[in-house]
Structures are given as structure tokens and as C-alpha cells.
PDB file of C-alpha atoms in Angstrom:
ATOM      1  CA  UNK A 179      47.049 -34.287 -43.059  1.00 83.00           C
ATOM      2  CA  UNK A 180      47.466 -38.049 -42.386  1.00 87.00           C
ATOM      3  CA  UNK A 181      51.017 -37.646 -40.503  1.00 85.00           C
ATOM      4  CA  UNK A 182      49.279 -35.406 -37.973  1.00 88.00           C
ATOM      5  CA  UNK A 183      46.629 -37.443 -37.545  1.00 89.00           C
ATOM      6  CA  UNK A 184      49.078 -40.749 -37.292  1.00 88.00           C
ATOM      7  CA  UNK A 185      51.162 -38.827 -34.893  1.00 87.00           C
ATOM      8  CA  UNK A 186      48.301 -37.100 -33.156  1.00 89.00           C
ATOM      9  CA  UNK A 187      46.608 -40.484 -32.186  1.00 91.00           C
ATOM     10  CA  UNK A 188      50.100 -42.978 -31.731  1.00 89.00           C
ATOM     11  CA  UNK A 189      52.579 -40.186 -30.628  1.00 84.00           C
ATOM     12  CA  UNK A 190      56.081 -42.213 -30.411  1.00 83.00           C
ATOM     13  CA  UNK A 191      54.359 -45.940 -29.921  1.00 86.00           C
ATOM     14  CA  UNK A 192      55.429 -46.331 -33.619  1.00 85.00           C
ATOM     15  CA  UNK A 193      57.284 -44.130 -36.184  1.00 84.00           C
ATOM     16  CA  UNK A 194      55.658 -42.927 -38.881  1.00 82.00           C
ATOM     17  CA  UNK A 195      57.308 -40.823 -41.906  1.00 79.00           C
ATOM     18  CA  UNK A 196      54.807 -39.113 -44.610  1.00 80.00           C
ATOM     19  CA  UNK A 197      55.868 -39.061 -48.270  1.00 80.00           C
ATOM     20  CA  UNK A 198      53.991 -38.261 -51.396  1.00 81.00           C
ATOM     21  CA  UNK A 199      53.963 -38.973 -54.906  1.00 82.00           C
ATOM     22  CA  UNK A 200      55.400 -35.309 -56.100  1.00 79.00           C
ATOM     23  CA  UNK A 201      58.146 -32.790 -54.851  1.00 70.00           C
ATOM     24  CA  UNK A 202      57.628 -29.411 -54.063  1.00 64.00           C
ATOM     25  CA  UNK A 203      54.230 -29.352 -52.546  1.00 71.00           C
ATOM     26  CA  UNK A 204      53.105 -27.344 -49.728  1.00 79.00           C
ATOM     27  CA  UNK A 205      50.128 -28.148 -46.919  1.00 84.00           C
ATOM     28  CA  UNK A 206      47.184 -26.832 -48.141  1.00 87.00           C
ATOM     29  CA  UNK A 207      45.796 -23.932 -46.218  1.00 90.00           C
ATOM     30  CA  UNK A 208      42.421 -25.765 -45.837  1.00 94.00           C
ATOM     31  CA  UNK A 209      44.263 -29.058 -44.275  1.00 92.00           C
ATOM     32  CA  UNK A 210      46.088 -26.696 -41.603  1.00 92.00           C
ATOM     33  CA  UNK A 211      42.639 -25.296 -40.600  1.00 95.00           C
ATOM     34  CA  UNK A 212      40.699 -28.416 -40.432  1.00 96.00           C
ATOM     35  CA  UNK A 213      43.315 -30.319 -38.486  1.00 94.00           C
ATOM     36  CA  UNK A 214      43.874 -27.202 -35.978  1.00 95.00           C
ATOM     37  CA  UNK A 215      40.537 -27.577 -35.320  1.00 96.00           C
ATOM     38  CA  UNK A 216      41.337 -30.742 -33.424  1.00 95.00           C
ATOM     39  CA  UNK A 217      44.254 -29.891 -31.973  1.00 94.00           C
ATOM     40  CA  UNK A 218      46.676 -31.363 -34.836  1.00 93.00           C
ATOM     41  CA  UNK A 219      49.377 -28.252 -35.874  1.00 91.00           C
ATOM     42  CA  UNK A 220      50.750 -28.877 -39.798  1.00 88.00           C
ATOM     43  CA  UNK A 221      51.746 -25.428 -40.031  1.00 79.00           C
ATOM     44  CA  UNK A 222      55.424 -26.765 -39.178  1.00 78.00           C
ATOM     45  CA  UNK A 223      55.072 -29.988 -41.567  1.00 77.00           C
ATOM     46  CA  UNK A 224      57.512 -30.058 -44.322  1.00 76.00           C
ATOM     47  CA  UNK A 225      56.001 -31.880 -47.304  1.00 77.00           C
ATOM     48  CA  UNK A 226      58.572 -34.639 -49.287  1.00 81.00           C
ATOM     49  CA  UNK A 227      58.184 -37.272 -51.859  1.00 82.00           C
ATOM     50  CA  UNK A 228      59.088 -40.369 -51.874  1.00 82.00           C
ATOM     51  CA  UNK A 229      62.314 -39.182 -54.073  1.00 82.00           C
ATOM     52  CA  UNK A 230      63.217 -37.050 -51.197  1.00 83.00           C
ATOM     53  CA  UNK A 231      62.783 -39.034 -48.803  1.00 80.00           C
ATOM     54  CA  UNK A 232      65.093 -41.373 -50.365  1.00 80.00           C
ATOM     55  CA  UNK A 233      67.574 -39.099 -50.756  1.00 82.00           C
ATOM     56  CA  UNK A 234      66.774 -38.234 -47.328  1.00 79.00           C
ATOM     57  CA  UNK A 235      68.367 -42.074 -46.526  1.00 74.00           C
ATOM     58  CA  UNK A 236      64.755 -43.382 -45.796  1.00 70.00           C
ATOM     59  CA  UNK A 237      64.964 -46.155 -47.807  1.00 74.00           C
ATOM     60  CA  UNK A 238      61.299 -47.174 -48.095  1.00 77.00           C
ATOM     61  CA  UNK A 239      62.182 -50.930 -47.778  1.00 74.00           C
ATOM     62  CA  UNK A 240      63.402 -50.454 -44.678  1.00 79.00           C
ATOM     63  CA  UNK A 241      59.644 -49.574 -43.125  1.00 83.00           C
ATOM     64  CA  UNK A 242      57.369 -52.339 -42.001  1.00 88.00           C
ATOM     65  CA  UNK A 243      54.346 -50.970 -43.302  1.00 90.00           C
ATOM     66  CA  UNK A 244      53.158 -47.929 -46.107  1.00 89.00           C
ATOM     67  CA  UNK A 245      49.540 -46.824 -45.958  1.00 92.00           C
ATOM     68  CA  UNK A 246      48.474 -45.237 -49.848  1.00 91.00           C
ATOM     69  CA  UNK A 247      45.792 -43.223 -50.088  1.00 91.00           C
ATOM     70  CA  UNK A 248      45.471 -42.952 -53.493  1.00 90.00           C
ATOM     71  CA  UNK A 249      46.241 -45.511 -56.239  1.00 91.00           C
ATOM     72  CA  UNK A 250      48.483 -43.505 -57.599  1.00 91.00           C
ATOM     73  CA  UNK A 251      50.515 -43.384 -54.414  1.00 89.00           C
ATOM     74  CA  UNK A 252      49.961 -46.899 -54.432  1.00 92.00           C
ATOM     75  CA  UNK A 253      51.192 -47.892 -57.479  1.00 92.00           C
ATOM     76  CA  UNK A 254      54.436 -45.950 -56.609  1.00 89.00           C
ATOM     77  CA  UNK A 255      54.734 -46.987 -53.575  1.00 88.00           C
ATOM     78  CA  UNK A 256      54.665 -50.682 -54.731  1.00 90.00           C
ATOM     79  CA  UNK A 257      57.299 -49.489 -57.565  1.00 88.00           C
ATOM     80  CA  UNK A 258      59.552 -48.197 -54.628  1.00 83.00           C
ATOM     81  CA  UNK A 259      59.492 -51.364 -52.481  1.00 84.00           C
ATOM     82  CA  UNK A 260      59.610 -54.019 -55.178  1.00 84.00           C
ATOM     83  CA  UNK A 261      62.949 -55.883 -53.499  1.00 85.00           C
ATOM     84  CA  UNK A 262      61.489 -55.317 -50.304  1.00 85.00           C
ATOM     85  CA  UNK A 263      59.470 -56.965 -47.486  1.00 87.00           C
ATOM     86  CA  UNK A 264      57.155 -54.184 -46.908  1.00 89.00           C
ATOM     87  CA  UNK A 265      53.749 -54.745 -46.036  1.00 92.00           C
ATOM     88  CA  UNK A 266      51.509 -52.071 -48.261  1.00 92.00           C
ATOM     89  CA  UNK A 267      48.040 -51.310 -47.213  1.00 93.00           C
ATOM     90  CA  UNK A 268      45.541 -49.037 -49.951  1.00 95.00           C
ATOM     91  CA  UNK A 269      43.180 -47.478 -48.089  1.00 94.00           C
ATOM     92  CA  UNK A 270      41.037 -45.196 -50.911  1.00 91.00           C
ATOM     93  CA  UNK A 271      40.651 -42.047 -49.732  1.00 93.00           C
ATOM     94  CA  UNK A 272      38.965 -39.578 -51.783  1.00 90.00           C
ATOM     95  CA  UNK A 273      40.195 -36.111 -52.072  1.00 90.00           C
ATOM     96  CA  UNK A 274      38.574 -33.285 -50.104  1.00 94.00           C
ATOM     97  CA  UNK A 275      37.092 -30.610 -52.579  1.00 93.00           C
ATOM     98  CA  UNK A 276      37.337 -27.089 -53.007  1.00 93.00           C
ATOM     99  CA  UNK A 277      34.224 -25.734 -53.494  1.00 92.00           C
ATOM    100  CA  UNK A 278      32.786 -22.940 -55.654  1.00 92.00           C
ATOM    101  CA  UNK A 279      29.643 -22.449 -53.998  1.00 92.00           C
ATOM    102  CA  UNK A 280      32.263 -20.889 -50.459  1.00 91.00           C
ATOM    103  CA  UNK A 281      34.311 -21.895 -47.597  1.00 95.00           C
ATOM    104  CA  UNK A 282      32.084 -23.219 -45.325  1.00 95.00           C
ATOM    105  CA  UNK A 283      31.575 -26.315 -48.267  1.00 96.00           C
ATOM    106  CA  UNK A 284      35.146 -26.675 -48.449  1.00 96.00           C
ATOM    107  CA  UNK A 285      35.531 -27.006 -45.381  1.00 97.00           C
ATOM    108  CA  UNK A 286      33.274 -29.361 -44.744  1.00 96.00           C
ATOM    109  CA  UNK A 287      34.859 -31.488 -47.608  1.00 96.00           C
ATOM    110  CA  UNK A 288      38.210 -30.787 -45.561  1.00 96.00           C
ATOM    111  CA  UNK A 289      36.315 -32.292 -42.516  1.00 97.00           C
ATOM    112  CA  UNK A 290      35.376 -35.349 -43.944  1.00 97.00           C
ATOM    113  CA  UNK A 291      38.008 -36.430 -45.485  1.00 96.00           C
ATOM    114  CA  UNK A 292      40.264 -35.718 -42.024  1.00 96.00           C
ATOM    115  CA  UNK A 293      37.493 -37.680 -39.902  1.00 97.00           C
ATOM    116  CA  UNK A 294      37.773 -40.867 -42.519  1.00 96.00           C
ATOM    117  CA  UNK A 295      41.551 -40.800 -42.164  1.00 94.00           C
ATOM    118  CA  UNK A 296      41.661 -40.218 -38.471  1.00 94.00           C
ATOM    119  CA  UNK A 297      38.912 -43.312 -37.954  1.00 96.00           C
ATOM    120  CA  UNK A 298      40.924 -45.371 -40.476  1.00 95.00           C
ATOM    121  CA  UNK A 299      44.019 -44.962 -38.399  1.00 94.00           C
ATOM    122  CA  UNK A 300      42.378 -45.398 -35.061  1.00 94.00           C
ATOM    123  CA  UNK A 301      40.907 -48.638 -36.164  1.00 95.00           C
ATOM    124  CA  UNK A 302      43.994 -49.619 -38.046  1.00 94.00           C
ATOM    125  CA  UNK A 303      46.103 -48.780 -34.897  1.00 92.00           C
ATOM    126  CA  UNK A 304      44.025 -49.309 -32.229  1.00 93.00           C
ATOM    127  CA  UNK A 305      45.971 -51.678 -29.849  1.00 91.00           C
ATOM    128  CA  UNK A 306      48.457 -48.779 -30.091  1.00 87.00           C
ATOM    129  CA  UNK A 307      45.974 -46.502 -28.807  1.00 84.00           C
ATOM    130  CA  UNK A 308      45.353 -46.005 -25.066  1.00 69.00           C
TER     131      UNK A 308
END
């Protein structure tokens, strides 16, 4: 969800590369909805970890700045860029939950946790932004 929203708001003013914690993950069916709704399309987003992307040649050193949601990702992240320059920023997302009382809850879990990420980044990035 946040590489759409990244992309979404800076288009090509910076690059910006998503990588996880695990491998093998797919987008959650819930993220592709609640970004479509705003005109962000994940269906085509191929999920990697930071293993793969390595392997991938994107040393993770070599980026100026990593944005963890988590601090698990952070931790990792900081593992992966110990010899390294790399400016890390945690910003402590919680995740969305799927909820057993229907959709329409999930969702709105979904929501929220899109609309902190997408105000995070515009903030974050907002000389970037037109």
C-alpha cells in the first residue's frame, strides 16, 4: 500500500522501491480495494523482501532514505544498512484489521490506515509535491 501511495503523490520526483520483512507475500485483497478507491492500482505490484531485493542488486545502502513502518521492519532495516549512510525514518503505523463483525469494518480499518500513510508521506514529502 505505501509504494502506491509514495508513487501516487511524488510520481518520478524521487525513486522509491518497497521491500518487506518476509518473501512470498501477496497484496492483500483489502489494500487493492482501498487504494483503488483513490485512484492508486496495486493489482500489478509485485511484493519483495528486503532479501530479494538484494538479490535483485538493490543494495539497500545505496538509498538515501528507508521509511519502516513497523519495528520489526525497522529493526531489519537498520540490520541491512549497518555499513551504510542511510538515513532511516520509523514512522509506527499500526496494522489495518480484519474484522469479524463484516467488510464494511474492515474496510474502514483498510481506510485508515491508507489515509495515515498517504498524510505521512505528503507531509514528509511535501516540497516534492506540486
Amino acid at each position: 500500500m505505501a509504494e502506491g501511495i509514495f508513487k501516487k503523490l511524488l510520481g518520478r520526483k524521487i525513486f522509491v522501491q518497497s521491500a518487506g520483512i518476509y518473501n512470498n507475500l501477496e497484496i492483500n485483497g483489502f489494500s487493492i480495494k482501498v487504494c483503488r478507491e483513490i485512484n492508486i492500482e496495486l493489482k500489478r505490484h509485485q511484493v519483495k523482501s528486503l532479501v530479494e531485493l538484494e538479490q535483485r542488486g538493490g543494495f539497500v545502502g545505496a538509498f538515501d532514505l528507508a521509511v519502516a513502518l513497523t519495528s520489526r521492519s525497522f529493526e531489519k532495516i537498520q540490520e541491512y544498512s549497518k555499513f551504510s549512510s542511510l538515513d532511516i525514518e520509523f514512522w509506527e503505523i499500526d496494522e489495518p484489521l480484519i474484522s469479524d463483525k463484516g467488510l464494511e469494518e474492515t474496510l474502514t480499518s483498510y481506510r485508515k490506515t491508507r489515509d495515515i500513510i498517504f498524510k505521512k508521506v505528503a507531509h514528509r514529502f511535501k516540497k516534492f509535491i506540486n
